[in-house]
Coordinates of N, CA and C in Angstrom, one line a residue:
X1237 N -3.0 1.0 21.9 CA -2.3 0.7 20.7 C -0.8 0.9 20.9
X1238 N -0.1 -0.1 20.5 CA 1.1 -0.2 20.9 C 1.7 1.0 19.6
X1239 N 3.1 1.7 19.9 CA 3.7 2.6 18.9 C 5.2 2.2 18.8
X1240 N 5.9 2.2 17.8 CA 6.7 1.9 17.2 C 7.6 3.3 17.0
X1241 N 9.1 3.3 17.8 CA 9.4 4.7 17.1 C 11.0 4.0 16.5
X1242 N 10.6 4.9 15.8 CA 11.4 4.7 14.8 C 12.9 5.5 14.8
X1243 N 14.3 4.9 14.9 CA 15.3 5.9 14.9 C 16.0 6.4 14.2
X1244 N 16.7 8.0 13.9 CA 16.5 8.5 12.3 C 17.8 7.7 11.5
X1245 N 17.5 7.4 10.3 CA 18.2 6.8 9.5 C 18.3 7.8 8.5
X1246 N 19.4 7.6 8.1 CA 20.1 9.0 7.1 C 19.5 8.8 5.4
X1247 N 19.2 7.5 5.3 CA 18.0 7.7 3.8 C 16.6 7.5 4.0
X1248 N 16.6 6.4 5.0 CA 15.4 5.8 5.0 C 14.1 6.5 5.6
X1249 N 14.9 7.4 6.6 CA 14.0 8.2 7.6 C 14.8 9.4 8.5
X1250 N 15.2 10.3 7.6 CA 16.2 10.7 8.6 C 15.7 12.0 9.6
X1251 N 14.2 12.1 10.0 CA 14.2 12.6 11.1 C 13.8 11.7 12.0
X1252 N 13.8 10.1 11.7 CA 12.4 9.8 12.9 C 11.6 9.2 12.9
X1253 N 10.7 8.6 13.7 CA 9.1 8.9 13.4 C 8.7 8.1 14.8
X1254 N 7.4 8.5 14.9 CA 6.9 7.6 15.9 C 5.3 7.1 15.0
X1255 N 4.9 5.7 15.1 CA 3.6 5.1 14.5 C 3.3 4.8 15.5
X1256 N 1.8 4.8 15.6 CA 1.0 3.9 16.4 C 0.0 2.5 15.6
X1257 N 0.2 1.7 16.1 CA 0.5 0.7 15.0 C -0.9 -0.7 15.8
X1258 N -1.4 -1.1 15.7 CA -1.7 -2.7 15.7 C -1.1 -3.8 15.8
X1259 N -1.6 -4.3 17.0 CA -0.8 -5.5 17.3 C -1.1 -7.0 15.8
X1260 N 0.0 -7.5 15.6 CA -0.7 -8.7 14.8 C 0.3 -8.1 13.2
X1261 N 0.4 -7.0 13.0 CA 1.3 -6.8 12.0 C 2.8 -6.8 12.1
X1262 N 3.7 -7.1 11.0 CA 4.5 -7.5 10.8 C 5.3 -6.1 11.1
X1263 N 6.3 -5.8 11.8 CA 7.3 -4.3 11.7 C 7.7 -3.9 10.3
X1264 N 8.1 -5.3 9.6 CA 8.5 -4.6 8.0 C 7.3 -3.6 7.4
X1265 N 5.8 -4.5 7.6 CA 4.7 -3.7 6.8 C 4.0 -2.3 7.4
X1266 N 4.8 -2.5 9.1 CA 4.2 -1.3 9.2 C 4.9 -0.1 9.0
X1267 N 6.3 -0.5 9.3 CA 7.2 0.8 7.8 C 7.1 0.9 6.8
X1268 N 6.5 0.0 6.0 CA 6.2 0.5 4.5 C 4.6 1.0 4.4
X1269 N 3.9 0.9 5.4 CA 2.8 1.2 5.2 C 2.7 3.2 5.7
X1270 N 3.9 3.3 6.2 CA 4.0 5.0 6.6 C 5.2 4.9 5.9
X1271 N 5.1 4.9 4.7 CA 6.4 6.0 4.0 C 7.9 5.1 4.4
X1272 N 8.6 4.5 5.0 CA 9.8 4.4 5.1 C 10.0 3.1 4.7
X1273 N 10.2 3.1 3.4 CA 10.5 2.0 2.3 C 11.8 1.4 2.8
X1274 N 11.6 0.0 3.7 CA 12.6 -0.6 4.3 C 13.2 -1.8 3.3
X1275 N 14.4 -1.9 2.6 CA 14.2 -3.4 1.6 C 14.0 -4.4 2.0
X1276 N 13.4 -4.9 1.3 CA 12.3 -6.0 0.9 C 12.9 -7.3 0.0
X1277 N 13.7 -7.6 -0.5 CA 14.2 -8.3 -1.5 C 13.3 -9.4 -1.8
X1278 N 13.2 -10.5 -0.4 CA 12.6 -11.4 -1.1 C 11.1 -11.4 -0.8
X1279 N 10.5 -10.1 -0.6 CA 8.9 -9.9 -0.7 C 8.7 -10.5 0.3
X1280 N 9.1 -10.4 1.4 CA 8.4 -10.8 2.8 C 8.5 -12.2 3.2
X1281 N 9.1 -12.9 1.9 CA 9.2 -14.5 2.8 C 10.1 -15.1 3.6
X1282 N 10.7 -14.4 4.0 CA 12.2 -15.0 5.1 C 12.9 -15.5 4.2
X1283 N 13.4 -15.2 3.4 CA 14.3 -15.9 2.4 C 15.6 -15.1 2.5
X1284 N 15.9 -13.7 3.3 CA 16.9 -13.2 2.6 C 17.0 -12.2 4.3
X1285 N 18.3 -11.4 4.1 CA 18.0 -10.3 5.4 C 18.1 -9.1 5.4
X1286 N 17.7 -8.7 3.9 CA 17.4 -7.3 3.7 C 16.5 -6.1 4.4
X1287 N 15.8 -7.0 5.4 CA 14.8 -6.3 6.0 C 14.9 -6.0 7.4
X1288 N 16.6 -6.9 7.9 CA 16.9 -7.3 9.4 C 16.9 -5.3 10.0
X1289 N 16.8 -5.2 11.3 CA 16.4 -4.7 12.0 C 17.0 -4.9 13.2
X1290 N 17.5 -3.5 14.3 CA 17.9 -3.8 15.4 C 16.6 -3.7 16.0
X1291 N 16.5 -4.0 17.7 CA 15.0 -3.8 17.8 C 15.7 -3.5 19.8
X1292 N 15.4 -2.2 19.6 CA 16.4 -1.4 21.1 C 15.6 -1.6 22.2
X1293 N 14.2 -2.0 21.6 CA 13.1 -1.8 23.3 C 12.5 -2.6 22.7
X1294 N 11.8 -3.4 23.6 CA 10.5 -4.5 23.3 C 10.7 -5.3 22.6
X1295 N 11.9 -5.5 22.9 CA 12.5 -7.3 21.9 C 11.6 -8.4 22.4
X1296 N 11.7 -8.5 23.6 CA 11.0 -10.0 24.1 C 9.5 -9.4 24.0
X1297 N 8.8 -8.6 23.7 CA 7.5 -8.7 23.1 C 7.2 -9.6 22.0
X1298 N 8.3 -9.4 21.1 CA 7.7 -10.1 19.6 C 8.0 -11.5 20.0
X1299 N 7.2 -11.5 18.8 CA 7.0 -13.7 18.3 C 8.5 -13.7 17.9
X1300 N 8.7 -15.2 18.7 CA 10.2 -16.0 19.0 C 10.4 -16.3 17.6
X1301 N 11.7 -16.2 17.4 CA 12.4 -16.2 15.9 C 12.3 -17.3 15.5
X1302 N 12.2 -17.8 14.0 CA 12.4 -19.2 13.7 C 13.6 -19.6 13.6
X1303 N 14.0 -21.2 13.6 CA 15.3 -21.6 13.1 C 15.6 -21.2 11.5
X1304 N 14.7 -20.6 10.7 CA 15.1 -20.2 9.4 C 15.5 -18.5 9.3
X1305 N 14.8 -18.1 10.3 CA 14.9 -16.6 10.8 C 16.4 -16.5 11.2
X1306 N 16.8 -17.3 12.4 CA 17.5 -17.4 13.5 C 18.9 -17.3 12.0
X1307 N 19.1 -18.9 11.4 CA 19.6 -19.1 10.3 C 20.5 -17.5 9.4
X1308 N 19.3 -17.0 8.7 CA 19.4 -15.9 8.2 C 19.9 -15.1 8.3
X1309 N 19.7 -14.5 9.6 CA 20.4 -13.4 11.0 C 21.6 -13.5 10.9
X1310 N 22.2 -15.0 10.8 CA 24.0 -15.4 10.7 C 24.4 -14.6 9.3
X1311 N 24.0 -14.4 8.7 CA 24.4 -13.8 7.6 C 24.1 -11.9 7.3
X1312 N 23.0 -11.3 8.4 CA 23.0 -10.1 8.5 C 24.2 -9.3 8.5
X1313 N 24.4 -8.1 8.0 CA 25.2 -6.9 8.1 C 24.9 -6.9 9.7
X1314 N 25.8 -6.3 10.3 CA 25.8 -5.9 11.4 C 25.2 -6.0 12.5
X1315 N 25.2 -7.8 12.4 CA 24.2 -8.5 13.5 C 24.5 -8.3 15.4
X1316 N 23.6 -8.1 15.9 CA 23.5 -7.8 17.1 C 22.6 -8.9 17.9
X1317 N 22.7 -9.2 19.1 CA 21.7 -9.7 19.9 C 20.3 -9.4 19.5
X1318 N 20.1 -8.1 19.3 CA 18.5 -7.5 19.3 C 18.4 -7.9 17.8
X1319 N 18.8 -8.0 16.5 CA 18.6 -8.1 15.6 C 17.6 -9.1 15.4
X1320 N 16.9 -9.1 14.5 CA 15.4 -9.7 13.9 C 15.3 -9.2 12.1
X1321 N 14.2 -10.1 11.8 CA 14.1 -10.0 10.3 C 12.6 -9.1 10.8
X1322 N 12.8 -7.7 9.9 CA 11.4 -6.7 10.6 C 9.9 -7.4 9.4
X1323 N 10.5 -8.3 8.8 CA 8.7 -9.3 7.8 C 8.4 -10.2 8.9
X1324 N 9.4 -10.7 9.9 CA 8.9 -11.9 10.4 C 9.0 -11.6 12.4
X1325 N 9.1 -10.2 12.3 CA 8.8 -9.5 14.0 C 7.2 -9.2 13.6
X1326 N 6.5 -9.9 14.9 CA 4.8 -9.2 14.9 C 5.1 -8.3 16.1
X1327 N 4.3 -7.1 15.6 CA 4.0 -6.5 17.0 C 2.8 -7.2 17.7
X1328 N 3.5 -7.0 18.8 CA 2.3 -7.0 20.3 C 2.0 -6.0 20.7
X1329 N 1.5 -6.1 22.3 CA 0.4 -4.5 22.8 C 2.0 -4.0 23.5
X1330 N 3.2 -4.0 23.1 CA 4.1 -3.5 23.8 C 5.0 -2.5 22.8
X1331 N 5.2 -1.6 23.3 CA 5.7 -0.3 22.1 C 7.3 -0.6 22.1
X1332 N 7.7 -0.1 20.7 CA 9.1 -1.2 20.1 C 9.9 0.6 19.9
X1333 N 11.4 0.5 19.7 CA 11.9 1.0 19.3 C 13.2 0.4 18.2
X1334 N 13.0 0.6 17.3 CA 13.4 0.2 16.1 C 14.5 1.1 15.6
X1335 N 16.0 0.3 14.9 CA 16.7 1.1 14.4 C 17.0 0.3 13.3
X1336 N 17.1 0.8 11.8 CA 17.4 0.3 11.2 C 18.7 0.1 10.5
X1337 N 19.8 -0.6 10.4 CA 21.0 -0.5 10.3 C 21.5 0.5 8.9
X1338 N 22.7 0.4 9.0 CA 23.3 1.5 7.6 C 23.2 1.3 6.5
X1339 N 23.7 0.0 6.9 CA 23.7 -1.1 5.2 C 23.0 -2.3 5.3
X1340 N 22.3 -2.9 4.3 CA 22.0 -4.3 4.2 C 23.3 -5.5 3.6
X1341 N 22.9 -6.2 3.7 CA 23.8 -7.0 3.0 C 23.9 -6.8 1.5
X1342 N 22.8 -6.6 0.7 CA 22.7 -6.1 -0.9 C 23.7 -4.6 -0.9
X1343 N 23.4 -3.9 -0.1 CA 24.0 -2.4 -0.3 C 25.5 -3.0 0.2
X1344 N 26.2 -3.4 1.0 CA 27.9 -4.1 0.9 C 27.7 -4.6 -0.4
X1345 N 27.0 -5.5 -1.0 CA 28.0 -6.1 -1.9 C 27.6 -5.3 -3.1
X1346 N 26.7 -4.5 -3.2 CA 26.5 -3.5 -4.3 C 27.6 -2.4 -4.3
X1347 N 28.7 -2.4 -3.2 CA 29.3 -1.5 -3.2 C 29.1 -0.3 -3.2
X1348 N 28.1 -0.2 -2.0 CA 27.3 1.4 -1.6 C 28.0 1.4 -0.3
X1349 N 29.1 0.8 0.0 CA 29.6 1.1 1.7 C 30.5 2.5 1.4

């Protein structure tokens, strides 16, 4: 079973975590499915990049980005090479290290920087 660890984020998760997780699920659901309520805006359909994600280890494991994904990303807070939308990363049998950024794009323009 592949595991997912998680790096600490100062609201979202701020010791941590490590999951062990199933391949075939999405990274956004398998954070929300242990406690660390990642936003969600547009409910999982690639519409938006509240849920983008750096992804530090096991990038090239996941399913290849779409051109609507890819798209999207151009608009992320604090986009990186590794960056992905965590609704539309599946895990594989390969263990990921995940960081979640500081801000979303909603939190900048909410004026929470």
């Amino acid at each position: 079973m592949p595991q997912i660890v998680i790096l600490p984020h100062a609201k979202l998760c701020p010791e941590g975590a490590v999951i062990e997780t199933e391949a075939g699920k999405s990274v956004c659901d398998v954070l929300l499915e242990n406690d660390i309520h990642i936003e969600h805006a547009c409910e999982k359909s690639c519409a938006c990049t509240t849920c983008h994600v750096l992804v530090r280890e096991g990038f090239d494991s996941l399913n290849e980005a779409t051109d609507t994904e890819e798209d999207l990303l151009d608009k992320a807070w604090g986009l990186e090479a590794c960056s992905r939308l965590s609704c539309q990363s599946i895990v594989a049998d390969e263990d990921l290290v995940i960081e979640i950024p500081k801000y979303t794009i909603n939190h900048a323009s909410e004026g929470g920087h």
